[in-house]
PDB file of C-alpha atoms and ligand atoms in Angstrom:
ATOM      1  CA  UNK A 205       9.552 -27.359 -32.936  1.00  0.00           C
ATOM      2  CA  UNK A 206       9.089 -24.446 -30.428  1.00  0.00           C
ATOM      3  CA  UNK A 207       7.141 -25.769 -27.548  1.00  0.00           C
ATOM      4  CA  UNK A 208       4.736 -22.680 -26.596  1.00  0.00           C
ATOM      5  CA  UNK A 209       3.477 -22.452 -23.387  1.00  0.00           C
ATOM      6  CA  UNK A 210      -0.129 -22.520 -22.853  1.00  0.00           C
ATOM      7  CA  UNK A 211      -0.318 -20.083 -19.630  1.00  0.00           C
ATOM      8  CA  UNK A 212       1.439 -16.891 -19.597  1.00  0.00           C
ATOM      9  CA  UNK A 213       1.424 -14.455 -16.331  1.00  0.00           C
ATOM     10  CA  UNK A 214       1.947 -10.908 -16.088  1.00  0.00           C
ATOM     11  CA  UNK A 215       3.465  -9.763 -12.922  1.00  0.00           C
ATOM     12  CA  UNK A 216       5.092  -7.364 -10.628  1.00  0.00           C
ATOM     13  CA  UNK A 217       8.297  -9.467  -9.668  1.00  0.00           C
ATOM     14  CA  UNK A 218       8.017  -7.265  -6.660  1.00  0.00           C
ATOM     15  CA  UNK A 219       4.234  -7.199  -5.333  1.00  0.00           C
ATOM     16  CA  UNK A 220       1.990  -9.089  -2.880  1.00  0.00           C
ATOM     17  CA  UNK A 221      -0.789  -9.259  -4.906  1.00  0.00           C
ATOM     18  CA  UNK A 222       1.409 -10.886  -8.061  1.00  0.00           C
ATOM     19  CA  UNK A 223       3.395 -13.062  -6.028  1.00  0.00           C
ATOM     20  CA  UNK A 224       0.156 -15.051  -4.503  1.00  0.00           C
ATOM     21  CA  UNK A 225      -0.334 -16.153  -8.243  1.00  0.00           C
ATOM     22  CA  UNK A 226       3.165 -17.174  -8.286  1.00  0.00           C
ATOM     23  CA  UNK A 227       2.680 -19.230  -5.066  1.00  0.00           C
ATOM     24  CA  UNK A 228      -0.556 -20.452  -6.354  1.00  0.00           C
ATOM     25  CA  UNK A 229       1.062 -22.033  -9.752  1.00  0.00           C
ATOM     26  CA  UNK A 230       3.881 -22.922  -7.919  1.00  0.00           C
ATOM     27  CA  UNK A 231       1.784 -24.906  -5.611  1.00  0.00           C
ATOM     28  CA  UNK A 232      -0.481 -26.483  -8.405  1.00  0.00           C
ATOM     29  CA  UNK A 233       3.228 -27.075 -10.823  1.00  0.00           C
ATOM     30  CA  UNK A 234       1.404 -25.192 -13.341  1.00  0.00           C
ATOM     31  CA  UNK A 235       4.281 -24.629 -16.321  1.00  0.00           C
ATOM     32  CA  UNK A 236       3.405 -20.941 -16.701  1.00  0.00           C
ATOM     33  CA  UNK A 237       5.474 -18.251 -18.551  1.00  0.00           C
ATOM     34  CA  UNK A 238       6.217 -15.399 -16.254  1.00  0.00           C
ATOM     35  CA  UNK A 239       6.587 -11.426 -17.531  1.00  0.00           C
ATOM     36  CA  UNK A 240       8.014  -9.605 -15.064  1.00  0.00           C
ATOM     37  CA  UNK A 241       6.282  -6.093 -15.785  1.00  0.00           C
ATOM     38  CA  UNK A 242       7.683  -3.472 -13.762  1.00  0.00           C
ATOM     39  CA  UNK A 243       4.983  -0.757 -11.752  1.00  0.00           C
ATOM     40  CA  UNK A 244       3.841   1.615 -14.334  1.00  0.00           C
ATOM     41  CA  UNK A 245       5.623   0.077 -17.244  1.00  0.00           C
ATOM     42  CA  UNK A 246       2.234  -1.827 -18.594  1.00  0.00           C
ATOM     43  CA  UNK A 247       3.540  -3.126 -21.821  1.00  0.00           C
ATOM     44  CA  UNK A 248       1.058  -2.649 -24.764  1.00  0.00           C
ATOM     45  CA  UNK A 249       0.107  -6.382 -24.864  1.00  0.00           C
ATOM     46  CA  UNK A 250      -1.469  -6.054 -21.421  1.00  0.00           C
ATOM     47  CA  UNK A 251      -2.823  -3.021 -22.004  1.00  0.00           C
ATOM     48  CA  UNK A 252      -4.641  -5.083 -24.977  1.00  0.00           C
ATOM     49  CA  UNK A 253      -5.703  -7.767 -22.785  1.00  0.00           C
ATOM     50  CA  UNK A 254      -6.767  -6.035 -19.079  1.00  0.00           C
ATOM     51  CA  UNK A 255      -8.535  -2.612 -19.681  1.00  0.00           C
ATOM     52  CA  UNK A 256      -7.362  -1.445 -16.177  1.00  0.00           C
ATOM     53  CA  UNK A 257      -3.058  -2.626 -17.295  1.00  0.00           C
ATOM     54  CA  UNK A 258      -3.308  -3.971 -13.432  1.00  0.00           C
ATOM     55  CA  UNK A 259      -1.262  -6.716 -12.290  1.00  0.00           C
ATOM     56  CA  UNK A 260      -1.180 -10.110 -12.022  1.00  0.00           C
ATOM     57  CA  UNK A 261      -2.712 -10.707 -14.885  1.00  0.00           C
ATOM     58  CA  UNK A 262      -3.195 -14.244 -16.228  1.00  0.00           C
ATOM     59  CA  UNK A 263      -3.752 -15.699 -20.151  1.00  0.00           C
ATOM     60  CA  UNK A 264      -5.187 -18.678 -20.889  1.00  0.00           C
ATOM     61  CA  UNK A 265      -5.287 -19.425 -24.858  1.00  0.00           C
ATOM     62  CA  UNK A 266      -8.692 -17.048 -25.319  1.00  0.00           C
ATOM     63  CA  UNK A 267      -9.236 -15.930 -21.752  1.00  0.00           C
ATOM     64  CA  UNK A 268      -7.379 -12.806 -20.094  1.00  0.00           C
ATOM     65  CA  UNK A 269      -8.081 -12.597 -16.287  1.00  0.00           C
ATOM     66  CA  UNK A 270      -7.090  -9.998 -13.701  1.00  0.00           C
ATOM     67  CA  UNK A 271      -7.276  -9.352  -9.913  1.00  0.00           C
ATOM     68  CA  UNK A 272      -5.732 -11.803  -8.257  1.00  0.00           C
ATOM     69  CA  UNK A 273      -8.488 -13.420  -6.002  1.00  0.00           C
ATOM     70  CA  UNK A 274     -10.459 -14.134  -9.791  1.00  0.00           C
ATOM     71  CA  UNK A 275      -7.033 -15.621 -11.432  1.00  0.00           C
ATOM     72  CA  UNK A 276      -6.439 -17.765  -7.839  1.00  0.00           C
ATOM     73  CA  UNK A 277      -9.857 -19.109  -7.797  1.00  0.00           C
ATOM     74  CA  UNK A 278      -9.870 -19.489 -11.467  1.00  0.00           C
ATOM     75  CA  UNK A 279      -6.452 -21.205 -10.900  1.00  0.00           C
ATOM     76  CA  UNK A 280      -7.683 -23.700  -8.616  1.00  0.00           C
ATOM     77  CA  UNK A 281     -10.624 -25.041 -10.788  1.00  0.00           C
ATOM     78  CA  UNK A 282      -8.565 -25.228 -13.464  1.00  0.00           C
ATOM     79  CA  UNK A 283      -5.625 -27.216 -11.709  1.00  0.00           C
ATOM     80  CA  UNK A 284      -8.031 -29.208  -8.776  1.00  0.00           C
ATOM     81  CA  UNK A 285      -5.208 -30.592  -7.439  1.00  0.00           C
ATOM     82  CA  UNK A 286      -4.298 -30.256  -4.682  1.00  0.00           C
ATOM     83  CA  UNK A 287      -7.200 -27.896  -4.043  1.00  0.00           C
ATOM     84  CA  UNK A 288      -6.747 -24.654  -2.337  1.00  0.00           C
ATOM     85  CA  UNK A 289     -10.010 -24.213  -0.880  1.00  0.00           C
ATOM     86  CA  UNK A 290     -12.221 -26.577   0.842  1.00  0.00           C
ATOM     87  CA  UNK A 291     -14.937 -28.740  -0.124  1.00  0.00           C
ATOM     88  CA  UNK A 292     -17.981 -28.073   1.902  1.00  0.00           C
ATOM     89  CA  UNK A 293     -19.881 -24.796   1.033  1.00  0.00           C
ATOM     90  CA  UNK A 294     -19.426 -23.688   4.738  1.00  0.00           C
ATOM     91  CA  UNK A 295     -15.941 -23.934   4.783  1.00  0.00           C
ATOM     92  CA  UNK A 296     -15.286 -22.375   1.351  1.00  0.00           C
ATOM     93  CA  UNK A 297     -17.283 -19.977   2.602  1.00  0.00           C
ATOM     94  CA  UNK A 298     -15.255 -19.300   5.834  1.00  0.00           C
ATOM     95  CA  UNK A 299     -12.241 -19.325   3.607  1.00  0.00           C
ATOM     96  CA  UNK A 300     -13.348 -16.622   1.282  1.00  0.00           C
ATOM     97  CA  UNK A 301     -14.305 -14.375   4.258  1.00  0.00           C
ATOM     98  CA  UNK A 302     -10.951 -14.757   5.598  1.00  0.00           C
ATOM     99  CA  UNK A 303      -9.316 -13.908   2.275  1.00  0.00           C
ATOM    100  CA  UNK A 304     -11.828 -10.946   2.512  1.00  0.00           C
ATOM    101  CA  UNK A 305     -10.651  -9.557   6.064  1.00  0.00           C
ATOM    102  CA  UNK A 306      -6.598 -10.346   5.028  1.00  0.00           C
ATOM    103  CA  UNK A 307      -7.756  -7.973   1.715  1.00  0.00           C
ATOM    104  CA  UNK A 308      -9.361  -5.241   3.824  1.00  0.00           C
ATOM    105  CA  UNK A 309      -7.576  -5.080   7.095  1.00  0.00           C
ATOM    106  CA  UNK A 310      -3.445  -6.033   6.416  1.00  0.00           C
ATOM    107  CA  UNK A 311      -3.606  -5.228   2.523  1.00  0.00           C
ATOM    108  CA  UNK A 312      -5.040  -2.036   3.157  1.00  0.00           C
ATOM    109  CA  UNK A 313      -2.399  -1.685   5.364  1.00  0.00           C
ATOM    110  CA  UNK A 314       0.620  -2.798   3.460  1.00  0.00           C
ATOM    111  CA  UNK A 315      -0.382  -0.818   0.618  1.00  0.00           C
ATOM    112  CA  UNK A 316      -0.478   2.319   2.483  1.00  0.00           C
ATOM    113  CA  UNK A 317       2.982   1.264   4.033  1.00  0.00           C
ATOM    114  CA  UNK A 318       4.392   0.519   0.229  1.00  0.00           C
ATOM    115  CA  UNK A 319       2.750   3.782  -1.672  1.00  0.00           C
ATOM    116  CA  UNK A 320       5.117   6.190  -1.956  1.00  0.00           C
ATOM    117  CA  UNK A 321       2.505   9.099  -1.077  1.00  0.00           C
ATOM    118  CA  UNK A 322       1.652   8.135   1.787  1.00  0.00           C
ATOM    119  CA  UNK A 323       3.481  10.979   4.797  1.00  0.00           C
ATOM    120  CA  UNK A 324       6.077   9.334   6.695  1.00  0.00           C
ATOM    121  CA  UNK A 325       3.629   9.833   9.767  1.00  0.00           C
ATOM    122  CA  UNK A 326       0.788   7.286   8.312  1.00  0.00           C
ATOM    123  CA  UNK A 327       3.195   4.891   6.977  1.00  0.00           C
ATOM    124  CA  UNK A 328       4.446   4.750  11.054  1.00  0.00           C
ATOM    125  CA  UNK A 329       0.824   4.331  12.120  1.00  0.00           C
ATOM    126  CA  UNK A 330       0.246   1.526   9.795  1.00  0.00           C
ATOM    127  CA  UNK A 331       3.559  -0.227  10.575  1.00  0.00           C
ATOM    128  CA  UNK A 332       2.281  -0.187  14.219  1.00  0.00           C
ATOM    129  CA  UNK A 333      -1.475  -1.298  13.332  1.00  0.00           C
ATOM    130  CA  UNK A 334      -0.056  -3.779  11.436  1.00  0.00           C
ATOM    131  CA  UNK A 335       2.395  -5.080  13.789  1.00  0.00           C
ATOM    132  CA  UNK A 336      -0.087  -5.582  16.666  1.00  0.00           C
ATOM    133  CA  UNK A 337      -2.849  -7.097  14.139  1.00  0.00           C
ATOM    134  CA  UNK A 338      -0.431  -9.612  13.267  1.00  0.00           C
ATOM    135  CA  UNK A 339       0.809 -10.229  17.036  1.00  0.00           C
ATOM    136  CA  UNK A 340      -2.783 -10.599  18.504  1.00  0.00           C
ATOM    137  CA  UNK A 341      -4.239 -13.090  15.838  1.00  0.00           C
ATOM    138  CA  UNK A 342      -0.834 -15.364  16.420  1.00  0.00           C
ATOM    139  CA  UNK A 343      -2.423 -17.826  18.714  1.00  0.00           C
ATOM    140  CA  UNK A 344      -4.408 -18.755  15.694  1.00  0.00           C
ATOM    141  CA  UNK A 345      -1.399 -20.673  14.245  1.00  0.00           C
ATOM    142  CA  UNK A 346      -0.735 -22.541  17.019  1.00  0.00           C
ATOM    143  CA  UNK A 347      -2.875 -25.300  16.367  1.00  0.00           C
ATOM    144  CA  UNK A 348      -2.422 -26.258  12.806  1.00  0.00           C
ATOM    145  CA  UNK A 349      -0.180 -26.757   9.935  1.00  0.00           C
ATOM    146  CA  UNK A 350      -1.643 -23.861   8.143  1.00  0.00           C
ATOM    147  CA  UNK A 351      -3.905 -20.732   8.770  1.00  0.00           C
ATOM    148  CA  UNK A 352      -6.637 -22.173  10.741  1.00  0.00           C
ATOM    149  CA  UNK A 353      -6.266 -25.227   8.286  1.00  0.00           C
ATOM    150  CA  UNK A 354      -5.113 -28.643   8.118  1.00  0.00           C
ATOM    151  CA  UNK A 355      -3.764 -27.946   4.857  1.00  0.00           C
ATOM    152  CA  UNK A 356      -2.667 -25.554   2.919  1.00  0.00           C
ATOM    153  CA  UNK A 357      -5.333 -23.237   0.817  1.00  0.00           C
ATOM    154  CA  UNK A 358      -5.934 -19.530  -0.733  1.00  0.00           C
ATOM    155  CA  UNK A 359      -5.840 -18.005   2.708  1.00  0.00           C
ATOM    156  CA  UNK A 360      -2.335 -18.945   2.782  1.00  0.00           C
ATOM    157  CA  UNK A 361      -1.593 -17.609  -0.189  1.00  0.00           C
ATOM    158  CA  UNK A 362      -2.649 -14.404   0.374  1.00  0.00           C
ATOM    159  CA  UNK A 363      -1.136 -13.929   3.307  1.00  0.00           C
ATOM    160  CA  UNK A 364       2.490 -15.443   2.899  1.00  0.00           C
ATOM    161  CA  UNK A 365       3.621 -12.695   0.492  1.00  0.00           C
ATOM    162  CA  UNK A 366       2.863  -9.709   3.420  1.00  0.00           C
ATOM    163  CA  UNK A 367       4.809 -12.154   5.714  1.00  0.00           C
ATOM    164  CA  UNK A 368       7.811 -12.310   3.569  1.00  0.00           C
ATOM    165  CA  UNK A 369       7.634  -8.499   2.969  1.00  0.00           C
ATOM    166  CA  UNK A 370       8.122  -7.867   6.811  1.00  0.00           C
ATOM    167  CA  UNK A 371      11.561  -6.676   7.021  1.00  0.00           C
ATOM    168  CA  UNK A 372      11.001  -5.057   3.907  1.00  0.00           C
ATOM    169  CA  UNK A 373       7.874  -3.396   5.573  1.00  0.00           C
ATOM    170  CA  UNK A 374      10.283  -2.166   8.589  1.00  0.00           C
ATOM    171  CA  UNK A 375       7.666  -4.613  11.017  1.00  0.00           C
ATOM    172  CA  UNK A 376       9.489  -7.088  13.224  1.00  0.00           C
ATOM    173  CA  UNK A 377       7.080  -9.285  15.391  1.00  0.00           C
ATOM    174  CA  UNK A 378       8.217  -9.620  18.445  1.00  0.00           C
ATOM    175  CA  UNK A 379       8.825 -13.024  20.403  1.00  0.00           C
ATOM    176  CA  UNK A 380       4.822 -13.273  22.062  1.00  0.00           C
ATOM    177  CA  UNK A 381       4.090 -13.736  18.285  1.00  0.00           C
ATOM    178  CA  UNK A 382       5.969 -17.150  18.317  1.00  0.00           C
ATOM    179  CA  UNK A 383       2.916 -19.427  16.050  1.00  0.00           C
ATOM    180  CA  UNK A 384       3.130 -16.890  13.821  1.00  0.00           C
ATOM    181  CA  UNK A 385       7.132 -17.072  13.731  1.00  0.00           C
ATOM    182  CA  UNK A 386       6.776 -20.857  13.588  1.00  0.00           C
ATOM    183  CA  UNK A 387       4.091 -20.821  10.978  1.00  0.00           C
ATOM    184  CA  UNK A 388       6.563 -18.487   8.430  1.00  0.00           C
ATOM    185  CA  UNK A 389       9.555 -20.303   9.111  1.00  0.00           C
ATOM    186  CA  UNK A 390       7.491 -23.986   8.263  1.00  0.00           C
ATOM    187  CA  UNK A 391       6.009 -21.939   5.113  1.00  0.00           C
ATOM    188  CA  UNK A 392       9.235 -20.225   4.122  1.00  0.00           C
ATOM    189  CA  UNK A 393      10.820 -23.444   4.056  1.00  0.00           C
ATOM    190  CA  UNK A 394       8.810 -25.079   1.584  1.00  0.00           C
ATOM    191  CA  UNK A 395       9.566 -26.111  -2.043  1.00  0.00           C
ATOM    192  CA  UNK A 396       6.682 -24.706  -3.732  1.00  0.00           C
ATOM    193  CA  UNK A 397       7.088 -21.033  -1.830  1.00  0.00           C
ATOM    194  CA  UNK A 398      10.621 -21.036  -2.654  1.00  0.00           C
ATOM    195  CA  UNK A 399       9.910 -21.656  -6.242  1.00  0.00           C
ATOM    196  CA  UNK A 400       7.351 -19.078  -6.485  1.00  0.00           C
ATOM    197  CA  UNK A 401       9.855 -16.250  -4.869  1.00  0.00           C
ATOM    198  CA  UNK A 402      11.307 -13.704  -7.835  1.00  0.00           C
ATOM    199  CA  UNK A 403      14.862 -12.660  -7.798  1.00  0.00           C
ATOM    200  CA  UNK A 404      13.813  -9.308  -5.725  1.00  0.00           C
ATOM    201  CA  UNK A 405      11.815 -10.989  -3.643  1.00  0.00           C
ATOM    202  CA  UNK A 406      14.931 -13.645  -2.925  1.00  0.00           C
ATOM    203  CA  UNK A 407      16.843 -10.707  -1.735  1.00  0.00           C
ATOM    204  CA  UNK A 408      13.708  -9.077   0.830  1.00  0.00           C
ATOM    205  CA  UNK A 409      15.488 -11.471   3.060  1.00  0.00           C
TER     206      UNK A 409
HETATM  207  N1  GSH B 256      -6.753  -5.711  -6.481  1.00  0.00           N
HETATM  208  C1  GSH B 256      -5.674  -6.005  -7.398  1.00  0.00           C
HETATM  209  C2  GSH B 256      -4.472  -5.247  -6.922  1.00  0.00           C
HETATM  210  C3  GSH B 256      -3.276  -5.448  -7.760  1.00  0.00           C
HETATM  211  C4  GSH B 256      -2.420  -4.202  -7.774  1.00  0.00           C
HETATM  212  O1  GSH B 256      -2.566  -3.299  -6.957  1.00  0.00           O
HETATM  213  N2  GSH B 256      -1.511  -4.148  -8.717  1.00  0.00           N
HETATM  214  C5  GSH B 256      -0.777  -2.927  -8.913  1.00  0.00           C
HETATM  215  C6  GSH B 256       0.620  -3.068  -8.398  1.00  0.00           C
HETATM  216  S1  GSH B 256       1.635  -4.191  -9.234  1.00  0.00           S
HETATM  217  C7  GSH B 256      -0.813  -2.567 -10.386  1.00  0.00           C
HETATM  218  O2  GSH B 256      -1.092  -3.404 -11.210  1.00  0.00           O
HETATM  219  N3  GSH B 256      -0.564  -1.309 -10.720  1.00  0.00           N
HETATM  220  C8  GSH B 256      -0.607  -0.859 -12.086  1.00  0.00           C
HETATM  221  C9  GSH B 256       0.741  -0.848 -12.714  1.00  0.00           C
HETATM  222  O3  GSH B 256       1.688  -1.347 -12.107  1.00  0.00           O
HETATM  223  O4  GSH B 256       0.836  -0.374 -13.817  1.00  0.00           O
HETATM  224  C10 GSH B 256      -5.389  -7.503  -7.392  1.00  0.00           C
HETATM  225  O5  GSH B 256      -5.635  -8.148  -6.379  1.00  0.00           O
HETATM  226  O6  GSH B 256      -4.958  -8.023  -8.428  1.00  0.00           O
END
């Protein structure tokens, strides 16, 4: 008998936002179907299930679920373990804010690096904003295994998939930005980010 999986995920093999799913079920070994859905080619199923045809999108059985900081969250009540955020409500808290700021000040950025409309000119001036960001806040990664963490959680997971994208971005962080070099080479390396990486996002690097 056909075994059918239970979790199915819609996703850009080639986007940020899709790809911290990916890390997050690859983290949790969630057996997941992935649909690689290219930009603008929302297949009529989705279109069914997410009102807005965005991706990631995630189904489980009944439920359809869609931006990705609902399906992660939603992803790591589901799966507790290991859990990607932490216990106390301070520190959840502090987590979520941090998710927050990655979302509005190097997503924002990305995005306008990746959009084809944007003039050659802004793309430039977001390369450089986001080159420096990155650079200043290295020091934070000195100190610990993971972004101002002990262990690994969502705020991780939302910001390896920029990291990868670097060279793809045209940003190379230069050597003052060392913890930060250290911290993607230790994250690179690791079984559950390799697993999560598509076959375009294998070849960004
Ligand atoms: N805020 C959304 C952003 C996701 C997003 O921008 N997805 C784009 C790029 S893959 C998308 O679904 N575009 C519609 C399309 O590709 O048809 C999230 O976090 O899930």
């Amino acid at each position: 008998m056909a075994v059918t999986n239970r979790l199915t995920c819609y996703s850009d093999p080639a986007d940020h936002y899709s790809h911290r799913v990916r890390l997050v079920l690859a983290e949790k070994g969630v057996s997941v179907e992935i649909i690689d859905v290219e930009q603008g080619r929302c297949p009529p199923k989705l279109a069914e299930l997410n009102p807005y045809g965005s991706l990631p999108t995630l189904v489980d059985r009944d439920l359809a679920l869609y931006e990705s900081s609902v399906v992660m969250e939603y992803l790591d009540e589901r799966y507790p373990h290991p859990p990607l955020l932490p216990v106390y409500p301070v520190a959840r808290a502090n987590s979520r804010l941090l998710i927050h700021r990655i979302q509005r000040d190097w997503c924002a950025l990305v995005d306008r690096i990746l959009d084809k409309r944007s003039k050659e000119a802004e793309r430039q001036l977001a390369r450089k904003e986001l080159r420096e960001s990155l650079t200043g806040v290295s020091p934070l990664f000195a100190d610990k295994a993971f972004f101002l963490s002990d262990e690994l959680s969502l705020v991780d997971c939302c910001l390896l998939p920029i990291l990868w994208r670097l060279p793809l971005l045209g940003i190379e962080l230069p050597r003052p930005a060392k913890p930060l070099l250290d911290y993607m080479e230790r994250q690179f390396a690791r079984e559950a980010f390799q697993a999560s990486l598509s076959a375009v996002e294998r070849a960004m690097r």
